[in-house]
Structure formats: C-alpha cells, structure tokens
mmCIF file of C-alpha atoms in Angstrom:
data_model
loop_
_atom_site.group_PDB
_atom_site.id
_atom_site.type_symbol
_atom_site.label_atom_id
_atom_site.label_comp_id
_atom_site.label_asym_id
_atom_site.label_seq_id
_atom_site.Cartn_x
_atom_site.Cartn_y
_atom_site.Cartn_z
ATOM 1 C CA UNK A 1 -4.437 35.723 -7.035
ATOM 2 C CA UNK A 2 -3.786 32.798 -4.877
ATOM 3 C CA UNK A 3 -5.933 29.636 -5.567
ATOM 4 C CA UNK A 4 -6.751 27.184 -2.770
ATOM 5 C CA UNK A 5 -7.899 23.112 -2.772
ATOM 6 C CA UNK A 6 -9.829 21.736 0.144
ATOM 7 C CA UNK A 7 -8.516 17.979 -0.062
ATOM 8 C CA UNK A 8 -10.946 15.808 -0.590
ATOM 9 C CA UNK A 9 -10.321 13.542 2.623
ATOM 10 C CA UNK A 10 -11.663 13.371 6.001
ATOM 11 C CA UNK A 11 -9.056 15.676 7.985
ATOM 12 C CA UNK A 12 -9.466 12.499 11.065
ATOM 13 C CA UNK A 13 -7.592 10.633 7.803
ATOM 14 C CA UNK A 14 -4.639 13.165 7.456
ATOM 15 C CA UNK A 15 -4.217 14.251 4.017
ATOM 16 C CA UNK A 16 -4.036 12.722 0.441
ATOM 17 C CA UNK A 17 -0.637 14.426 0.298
ATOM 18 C CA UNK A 18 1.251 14.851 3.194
ATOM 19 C CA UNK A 19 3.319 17.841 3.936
ATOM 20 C CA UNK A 20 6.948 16.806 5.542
ATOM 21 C CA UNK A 21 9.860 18.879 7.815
ATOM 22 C CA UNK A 22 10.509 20.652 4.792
ATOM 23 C CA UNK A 23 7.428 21.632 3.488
ATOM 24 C CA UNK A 24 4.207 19.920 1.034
ATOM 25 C CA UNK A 25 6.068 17.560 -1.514
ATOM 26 C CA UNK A 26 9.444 17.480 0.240
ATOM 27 C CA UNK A 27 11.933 16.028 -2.291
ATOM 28 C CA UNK A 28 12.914 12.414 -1.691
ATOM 29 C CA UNK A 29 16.557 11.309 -1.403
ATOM 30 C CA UNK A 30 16.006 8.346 -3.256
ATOM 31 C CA UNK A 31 17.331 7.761 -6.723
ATOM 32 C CA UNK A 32 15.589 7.700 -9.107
ATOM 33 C CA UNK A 33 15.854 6.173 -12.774
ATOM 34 C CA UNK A 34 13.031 7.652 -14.886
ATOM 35 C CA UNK A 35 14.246 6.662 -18.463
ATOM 36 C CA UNK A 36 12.850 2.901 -18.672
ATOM 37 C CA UNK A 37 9.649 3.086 -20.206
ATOM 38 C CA UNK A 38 10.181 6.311 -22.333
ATOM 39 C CA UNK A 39 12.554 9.241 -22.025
ATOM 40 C CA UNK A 40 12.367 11.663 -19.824
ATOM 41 C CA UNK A 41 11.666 14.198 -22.499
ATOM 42 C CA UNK A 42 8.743 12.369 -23.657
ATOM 43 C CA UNK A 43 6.911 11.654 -20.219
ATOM 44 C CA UNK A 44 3.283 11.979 -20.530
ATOM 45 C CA UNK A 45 0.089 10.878 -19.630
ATOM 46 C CA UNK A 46 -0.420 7.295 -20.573
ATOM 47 C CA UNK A 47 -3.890 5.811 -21.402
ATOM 48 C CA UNK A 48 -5.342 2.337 -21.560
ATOM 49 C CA UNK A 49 -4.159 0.333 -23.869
ATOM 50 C CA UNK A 50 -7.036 -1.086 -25.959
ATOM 51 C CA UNK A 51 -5.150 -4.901 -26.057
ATOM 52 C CA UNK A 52 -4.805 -4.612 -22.221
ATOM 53 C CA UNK A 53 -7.689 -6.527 -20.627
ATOM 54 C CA UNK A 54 -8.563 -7.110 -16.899
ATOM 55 C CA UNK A 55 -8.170 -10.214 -15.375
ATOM 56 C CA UNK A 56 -10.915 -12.008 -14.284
ATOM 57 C CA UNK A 57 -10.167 -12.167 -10.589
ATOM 58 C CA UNK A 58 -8.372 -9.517 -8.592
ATOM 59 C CA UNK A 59 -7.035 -10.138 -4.663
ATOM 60 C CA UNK A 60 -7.101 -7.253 -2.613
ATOM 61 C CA UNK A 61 -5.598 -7.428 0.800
ATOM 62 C CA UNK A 62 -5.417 -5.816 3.447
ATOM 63 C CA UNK A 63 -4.483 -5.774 7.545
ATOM 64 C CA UNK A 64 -4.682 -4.239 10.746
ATOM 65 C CA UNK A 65 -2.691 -3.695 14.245
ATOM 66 C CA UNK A 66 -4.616 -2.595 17.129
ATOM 67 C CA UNK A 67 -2.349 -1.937 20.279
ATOM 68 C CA UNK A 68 -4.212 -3.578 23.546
ATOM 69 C CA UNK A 69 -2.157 -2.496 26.120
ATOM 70 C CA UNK A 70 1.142 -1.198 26.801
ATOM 71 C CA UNK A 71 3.060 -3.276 29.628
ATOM 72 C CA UNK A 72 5.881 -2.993 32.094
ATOM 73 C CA UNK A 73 7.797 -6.200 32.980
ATOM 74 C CA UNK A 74 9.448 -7.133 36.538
ATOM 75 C CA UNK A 75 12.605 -8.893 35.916
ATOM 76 C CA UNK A 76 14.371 -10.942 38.901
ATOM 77 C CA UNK A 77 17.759 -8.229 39.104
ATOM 78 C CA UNK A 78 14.733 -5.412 39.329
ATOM 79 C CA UNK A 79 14.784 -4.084 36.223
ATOM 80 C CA UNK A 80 12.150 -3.466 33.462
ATOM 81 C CA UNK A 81 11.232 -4.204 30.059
ATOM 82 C CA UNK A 82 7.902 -2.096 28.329
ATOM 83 C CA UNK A 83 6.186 -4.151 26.387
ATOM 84 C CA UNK A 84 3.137 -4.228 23.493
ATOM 85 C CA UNK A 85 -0.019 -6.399 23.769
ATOM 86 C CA UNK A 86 -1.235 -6.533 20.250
ATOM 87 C CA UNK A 87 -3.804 -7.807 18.172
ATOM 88 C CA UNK A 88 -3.203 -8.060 14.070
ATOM 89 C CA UNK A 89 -5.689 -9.373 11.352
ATOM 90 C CA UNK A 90 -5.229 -9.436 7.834
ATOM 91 C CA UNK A 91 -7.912 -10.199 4.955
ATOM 92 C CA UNK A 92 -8.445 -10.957 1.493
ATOM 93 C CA UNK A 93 -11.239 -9.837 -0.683
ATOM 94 C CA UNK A 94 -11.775 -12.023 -3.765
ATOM 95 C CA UNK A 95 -13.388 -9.940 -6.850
ATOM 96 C CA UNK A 96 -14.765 -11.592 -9.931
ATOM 97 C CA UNK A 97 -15.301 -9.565 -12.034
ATOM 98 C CA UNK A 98 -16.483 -12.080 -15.046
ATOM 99 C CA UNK A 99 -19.338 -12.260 -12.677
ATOM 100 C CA UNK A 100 -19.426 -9.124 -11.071
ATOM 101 C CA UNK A 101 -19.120 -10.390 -7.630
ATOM 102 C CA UNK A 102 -17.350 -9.740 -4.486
ATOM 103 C CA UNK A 103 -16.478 -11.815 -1.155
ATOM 104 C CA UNK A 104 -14.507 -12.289 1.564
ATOM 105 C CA UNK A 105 -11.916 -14.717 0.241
ATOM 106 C CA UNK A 106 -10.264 -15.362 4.035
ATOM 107 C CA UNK A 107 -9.771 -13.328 7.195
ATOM 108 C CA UNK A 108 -7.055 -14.130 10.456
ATOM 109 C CA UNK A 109 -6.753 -12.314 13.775
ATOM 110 C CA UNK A 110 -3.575 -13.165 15.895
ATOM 111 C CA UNK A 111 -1.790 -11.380 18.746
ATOM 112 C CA UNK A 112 1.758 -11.176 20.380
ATOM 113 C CA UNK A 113 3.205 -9.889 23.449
ATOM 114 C CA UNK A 114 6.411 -7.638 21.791
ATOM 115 C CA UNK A 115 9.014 -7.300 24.004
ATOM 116 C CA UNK A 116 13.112 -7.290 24.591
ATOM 117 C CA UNK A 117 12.427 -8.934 28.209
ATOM 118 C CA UNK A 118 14.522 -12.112 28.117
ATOM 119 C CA UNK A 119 12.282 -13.745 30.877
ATOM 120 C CA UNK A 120 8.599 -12.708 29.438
ATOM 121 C CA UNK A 121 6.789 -16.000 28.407
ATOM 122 C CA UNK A 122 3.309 -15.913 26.995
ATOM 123 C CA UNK A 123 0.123 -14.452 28.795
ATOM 124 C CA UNK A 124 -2.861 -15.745 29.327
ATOM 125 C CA UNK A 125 -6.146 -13.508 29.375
ATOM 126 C CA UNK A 126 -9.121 -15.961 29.379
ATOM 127 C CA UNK A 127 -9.144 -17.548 26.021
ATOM 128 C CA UNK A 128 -6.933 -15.366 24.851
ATOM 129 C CA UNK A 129 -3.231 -15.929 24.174
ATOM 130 C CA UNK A 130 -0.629 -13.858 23.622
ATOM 131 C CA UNK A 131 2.281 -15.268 22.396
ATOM 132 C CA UNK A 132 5.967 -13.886 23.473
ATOM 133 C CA UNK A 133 7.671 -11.733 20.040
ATOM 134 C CA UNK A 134 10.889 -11.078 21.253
ATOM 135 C CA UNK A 135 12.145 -7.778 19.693
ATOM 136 C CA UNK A 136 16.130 -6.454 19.884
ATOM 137 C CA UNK A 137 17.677 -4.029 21.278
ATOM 138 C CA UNK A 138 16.874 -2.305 24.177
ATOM 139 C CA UNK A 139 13.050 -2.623 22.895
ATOM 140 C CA UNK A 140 12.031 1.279 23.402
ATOM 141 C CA UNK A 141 8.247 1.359 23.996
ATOM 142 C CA UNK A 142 8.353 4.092 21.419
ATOM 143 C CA UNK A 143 9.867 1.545 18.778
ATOM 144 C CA UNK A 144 7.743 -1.517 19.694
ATOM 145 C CA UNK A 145 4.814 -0.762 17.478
ATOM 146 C CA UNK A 146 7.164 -1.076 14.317
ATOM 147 C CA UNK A 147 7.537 -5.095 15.551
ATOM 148 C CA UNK A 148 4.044 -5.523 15.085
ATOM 149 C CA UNK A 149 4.778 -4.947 10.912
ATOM 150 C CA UNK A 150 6.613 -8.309 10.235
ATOM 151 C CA UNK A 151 4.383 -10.410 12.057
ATOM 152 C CA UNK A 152 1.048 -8.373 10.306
ATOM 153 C CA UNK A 153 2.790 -8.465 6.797
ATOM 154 C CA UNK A 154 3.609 -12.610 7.460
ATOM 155 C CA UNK A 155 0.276 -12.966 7.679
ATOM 156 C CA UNK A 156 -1.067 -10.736 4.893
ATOM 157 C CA UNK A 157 0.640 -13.039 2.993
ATOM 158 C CA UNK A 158 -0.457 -16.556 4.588
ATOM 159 C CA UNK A 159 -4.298 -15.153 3.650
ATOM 160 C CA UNK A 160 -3.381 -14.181 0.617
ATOM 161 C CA UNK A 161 -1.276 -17.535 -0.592
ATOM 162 C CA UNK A 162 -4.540 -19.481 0.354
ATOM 163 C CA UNK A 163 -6.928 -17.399 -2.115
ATOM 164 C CA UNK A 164 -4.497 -16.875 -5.206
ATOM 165 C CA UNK A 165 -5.203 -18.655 -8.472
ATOM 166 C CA UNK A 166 -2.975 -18.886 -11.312
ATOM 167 C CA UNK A 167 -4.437 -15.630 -13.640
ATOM 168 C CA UNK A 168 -5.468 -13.247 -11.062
ATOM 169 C CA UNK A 169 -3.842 -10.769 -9.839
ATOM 170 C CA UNK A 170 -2.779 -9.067 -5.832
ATOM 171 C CA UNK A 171 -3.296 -5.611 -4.923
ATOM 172 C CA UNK A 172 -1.413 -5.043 -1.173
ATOM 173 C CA UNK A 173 -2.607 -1.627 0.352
ATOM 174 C CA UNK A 174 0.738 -0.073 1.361
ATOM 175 C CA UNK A 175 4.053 -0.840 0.173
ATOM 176 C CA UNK A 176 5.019 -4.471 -1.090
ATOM 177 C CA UNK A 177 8.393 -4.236 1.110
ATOM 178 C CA UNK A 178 9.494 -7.743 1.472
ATOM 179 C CA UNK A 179 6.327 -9.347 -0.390
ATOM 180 C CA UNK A 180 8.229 -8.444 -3.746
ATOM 181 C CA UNK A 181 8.961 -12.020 -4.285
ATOM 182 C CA UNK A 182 4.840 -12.630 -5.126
ATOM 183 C CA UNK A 183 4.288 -12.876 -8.577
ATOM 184 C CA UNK A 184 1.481 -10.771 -10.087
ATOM 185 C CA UNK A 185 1.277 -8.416 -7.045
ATOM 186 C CA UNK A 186 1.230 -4.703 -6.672
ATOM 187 C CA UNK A 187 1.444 -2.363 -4.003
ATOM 188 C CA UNK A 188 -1.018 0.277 -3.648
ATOM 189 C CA UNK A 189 0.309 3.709 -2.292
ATOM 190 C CA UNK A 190 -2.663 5.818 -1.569
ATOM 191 C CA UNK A 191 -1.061 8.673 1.009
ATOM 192 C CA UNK A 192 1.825 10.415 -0.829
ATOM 193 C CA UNK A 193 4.397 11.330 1.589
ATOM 194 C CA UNK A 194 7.343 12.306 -1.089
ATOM 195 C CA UNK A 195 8.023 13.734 -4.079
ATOM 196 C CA UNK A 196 10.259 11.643 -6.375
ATOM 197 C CA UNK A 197 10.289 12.883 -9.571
ATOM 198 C CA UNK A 198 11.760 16.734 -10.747
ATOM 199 C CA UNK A 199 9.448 19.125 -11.010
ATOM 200 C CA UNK A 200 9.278 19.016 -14.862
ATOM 201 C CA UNK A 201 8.194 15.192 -14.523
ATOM 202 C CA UNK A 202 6.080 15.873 -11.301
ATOM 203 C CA UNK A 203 3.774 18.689 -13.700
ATOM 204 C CA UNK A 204 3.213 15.477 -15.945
ATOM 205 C CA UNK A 205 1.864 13.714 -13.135
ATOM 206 C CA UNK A 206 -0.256 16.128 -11.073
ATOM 207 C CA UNK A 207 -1.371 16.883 -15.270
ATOM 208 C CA UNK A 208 -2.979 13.244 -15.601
ATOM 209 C CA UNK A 209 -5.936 12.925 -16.318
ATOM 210 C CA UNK A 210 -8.528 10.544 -14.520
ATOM 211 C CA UNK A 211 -8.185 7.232 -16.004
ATOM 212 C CA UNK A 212 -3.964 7.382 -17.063
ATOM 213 C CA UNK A 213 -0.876 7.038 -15.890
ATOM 214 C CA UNK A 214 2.388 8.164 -15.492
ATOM 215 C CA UNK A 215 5.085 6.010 -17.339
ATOM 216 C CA UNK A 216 7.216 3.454 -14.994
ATOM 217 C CA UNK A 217 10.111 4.570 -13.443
ATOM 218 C CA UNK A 218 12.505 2.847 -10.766
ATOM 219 C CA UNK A 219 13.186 3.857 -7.422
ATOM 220 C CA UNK A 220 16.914 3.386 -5.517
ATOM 221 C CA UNK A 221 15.739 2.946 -2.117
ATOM 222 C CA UNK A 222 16.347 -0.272 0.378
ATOM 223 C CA UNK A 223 12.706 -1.386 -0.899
ATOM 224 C CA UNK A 224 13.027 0.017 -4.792
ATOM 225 C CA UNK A 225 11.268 -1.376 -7.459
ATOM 226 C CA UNK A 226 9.767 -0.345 -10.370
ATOM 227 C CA UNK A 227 6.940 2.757 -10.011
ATOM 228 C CA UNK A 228 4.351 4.368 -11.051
ATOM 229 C CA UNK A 229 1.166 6.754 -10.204
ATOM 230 C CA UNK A 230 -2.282 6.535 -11.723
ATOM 231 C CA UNK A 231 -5.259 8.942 -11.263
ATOM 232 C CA UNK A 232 -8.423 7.344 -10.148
ATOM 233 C CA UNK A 233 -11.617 8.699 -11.153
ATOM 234 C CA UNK A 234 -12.178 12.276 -9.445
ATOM 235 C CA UNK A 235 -13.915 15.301 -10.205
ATOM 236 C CA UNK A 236 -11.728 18.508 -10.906
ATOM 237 C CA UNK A 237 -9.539 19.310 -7.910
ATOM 238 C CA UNK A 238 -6.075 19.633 -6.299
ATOM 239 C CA UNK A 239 -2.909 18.686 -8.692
ATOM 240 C CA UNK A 240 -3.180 15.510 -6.316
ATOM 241 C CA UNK A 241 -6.962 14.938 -6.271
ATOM 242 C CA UNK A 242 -7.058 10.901 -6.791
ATOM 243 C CA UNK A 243 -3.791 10.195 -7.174
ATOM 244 C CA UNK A 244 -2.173 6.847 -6.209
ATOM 245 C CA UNK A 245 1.082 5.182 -6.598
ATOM 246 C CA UNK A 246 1.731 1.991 -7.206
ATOM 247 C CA UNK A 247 4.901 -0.679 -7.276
ATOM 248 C CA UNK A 248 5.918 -3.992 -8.503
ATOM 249 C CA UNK A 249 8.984 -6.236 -7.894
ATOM 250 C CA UNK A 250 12.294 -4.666 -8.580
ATOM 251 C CA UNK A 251 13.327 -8.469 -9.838
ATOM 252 C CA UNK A 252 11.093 -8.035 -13.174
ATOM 253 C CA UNK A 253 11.536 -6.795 -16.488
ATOM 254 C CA UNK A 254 10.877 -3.690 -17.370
ATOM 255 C CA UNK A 255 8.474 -5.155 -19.809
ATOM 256 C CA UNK A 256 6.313 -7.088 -17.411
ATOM 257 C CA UNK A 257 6.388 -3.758 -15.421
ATOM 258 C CA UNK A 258 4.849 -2.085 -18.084
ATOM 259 C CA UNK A 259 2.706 -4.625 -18.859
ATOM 260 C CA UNK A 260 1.753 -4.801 -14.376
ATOM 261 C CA UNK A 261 1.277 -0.534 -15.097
ATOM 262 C CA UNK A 262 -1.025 -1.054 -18.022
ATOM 263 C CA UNK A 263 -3.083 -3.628 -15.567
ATOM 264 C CA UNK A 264 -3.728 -1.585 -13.038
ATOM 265 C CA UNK A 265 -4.705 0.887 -15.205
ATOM 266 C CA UNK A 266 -7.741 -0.956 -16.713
ATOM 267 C CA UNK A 267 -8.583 -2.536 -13.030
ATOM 268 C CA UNK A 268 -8.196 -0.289 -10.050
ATOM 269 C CA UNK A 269 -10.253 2.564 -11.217
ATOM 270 C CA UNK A 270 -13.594 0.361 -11.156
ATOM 271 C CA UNK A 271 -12.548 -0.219 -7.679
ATOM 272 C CA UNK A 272 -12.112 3.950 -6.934
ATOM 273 C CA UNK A 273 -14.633 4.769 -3.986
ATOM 274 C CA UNK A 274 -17.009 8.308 -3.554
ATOM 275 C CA UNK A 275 -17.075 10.876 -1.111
ATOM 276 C CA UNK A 276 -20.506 10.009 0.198
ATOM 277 C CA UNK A 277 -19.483 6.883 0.812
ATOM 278 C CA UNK A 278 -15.840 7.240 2.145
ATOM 279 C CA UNK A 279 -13.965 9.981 3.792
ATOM 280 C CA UNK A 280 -10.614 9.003 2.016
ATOM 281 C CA UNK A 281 -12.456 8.874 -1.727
ATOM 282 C CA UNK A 282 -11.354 7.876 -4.310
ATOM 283 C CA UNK A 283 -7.769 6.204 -3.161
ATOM 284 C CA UNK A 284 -9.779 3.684 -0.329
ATOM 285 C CA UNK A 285 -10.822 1.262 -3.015
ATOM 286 C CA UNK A 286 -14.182 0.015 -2.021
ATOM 287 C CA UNK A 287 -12.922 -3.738 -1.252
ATOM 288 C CA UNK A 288 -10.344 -2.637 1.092
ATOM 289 C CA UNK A 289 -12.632 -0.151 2.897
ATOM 290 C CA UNK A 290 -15.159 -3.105 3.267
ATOM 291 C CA UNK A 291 -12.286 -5.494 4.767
ATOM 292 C CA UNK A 292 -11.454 -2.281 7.131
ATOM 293 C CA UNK A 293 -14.933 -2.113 8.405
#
C-alpha cells in the first residue's frame, strides 16, 4: 500500500522539499566528504550535548528584493538596454535570550537601477533615488534580478556588522555564499532543493528525530563548506517534515564546526515556528518571519 504526506507548508510557499528535472531529491553533483565528524558507517542521529550551552544573544538576519519596474533604455545609436528598478532591505533581529527578549536590532531599505546601458545615470522619482548598478554582459532582463543578490547580501552584512557583539552568534536565512569570512555565523537552509548524501546516509537523516542532528560533513561546490541538517520540532510527518540545513565557513576546523553544529542544535529549535501561526512551520523561525512581515 502506498503511503502519502501532505507537506506541511503553504503550497503559495512551494514545498519544504523541492522536486527537480529529475525527480523529488535529485542527486547533487557536488562532492561530498562525509567522514569528518564520524565515519560513514557510524552516521547517526546526534543529540545535544549536555556541556553545549546557548549563547546569550543570537543575530538573525534577514533581506528582501522587491522588483519596481522593469525598464527599456533609449541609447543615442538607437539601441536598447532592459533594465531593473529595485528596492532591497535587509534586517537584524537581536534575541536575548538571558532575558527572554526580542527586538529589532537595525533595518535598511536601498534601491538601484540594474542595467548594462553604458549611458543610464541615476533616476529620480520624487524623493526617491535610484542609483545606476551597472551589470555585464549583454544584461538579459531575464538575468538582471540575480544583480540585485550582491548588492542585498552587502547590505545584510552592513546591518548585521552594526549589531554583533563579541559572544553571540549570526544566523543568515539562505546560504552564507560570500559572508563565510564572518566569524560565528551560520547559514540557515530551510527549502531543500538537493540531495547530497547516498541513500544509506540520507535514511539517517530523514530518521532524525526532532531535536538532533546529522553529523557534519563537507560539501565540494564553488560555495562548500562544512554541513549539516537538524530537525526542528514537528509532529510526525514526511521523512522531511522540519528539516533544515545548515553551513559554516569552509576556512574552520572541523572542530569548531562541530562545536558551530552542536550550537545550533541547542538554539534554533526554540526559534522553530507553528502551523497556526506560519504557513512555512517549523523552518520560518519566528524572528525571521517577524523581520519578513
């Protein structure tokens, strides 16, 4: 008899797990090194560790792109450039949890005119200012939204410099990419798009219970670093019901990944949302859903 899993999430969200070209869990081309913290024979669920406290402040940050319009230049030899007009914020929420408290620790909006026109300067709307971001190539409308990421993930950083103290630790939503160099930051995967691990090791991680992890592995790709996925607290469900990934600088240790993995494991889940209150529960951590909103 078959069995069947409505995913949690709101279907407006997409899906938890997303299915690729070549089916649910497509296998990922990336290498992978799963041997660092234990051996691949031994993978299995890993608890908290009962030395491993929480820190007393965690960052969680977070930003947003919202495309304002799409544009069409008029160069002088009659040609034409397409263009973006785009607005992109990013915030910081600032969690103590000594005293059990949460605020908004800083918040930016900026916007850019993206573009491969040579002659585009910035426009002027009112108040508003969009300053020129001149893109290469032949600047494809289709491939302008992807300009919009360096500029958002500059500034996810400038928020999240200003807030950081020397003990806490920074939770990015999405992939660090080229924030690796922060110290004391993860990146929070909460839509899985590929499988990475063999099917042996991938039964030890759809197997975790809520509250554990997988051990850390290392991924070869252009943004590797070391890995690892956690189950958040979830009722009974799909093999990936509550399942997140998350990454730390490919420049550390393997001990001070472990010891990053064993962090997040007694932090993040107090942060897990619930389906009444979110339609992508329990991977939106409440603090990031509140900076959304």
């Amino acid at each position: 008899m078959n069995r069947f899993f409505v995913d949690a999430w709101d279907p407006g969200y997409g899906a938890s797990f997303e299915a690729a070209p070549a089916g649910p869990a497509a296998p990922s081309s990336a290498q992978v090194e799963a041997e660092h913290e234990l051996p691949a024979v031994d993978w299995r669920a890993i608890g908290p560790r009962p030395e491993v406290r929480a820190p007393d402040v965690v960052l969680l940050v977070d930003g947003v792109r919202r495309i304002d319009a799409s544009i069409w230049t008029a160069e002088e030899d009659g040609g034409s450039f397409p263009g973006l007009a785009a607005s992109y914020a990013a915030g910081v929420v600032r969690c103590d949890l000594d005293r059990g408290a949460a605020q908004l620790a800083g918040a930016t909006v900026e916007r850019g005119l993206f573009t491969a026109s040579p002659s585009a300067t910035d426009v002027v709307a009112g108040n508003v200012r969009y300053p020129v971001h001149r893109v290469g190539g032949s600047g494809e409308l289709a491939k302008l939204p992807a300009a919009v990421q360096g500029p958002l993930t500059a500034l996810e950083v400038q928020v999240s410099a200003a807030a950081r103290t020397d003990d806490d630790l920074l939770v990015v939503d999405g992939p660090l990419r080229n924030r690796r160099q922060l110290p004391r930051t993860l990146g929070y995967i909460k839509t899985q798009h590929s499988q990475y691990l063999d099917a042996r090791l991938t039964a030890v991680v759809t197997g975790l219970p809520p509250g554990h992890r997988s051990p850390v592995f290392r991924l070869g790709t252009a943004w590797g670093g070391w890995s690892w996925y956690l189950r958040l607290p979830v009722t009974a469900g799909a093999p990936w019901a509550g399942i997140v990934r998350l990454e730390c600088s490919a420049d550390l240790e393997i001990a001070e990944a472990v010891w990053l993995a064993d962090l997040s494991l007694v932090t993040l889940p107090r942060f897990a949302s619930s389906p009444y209150k979110d339609p992508r529960a329990p991977q939106n951590l409440v603090p990031i859903a509140g900076l959304e909103r």
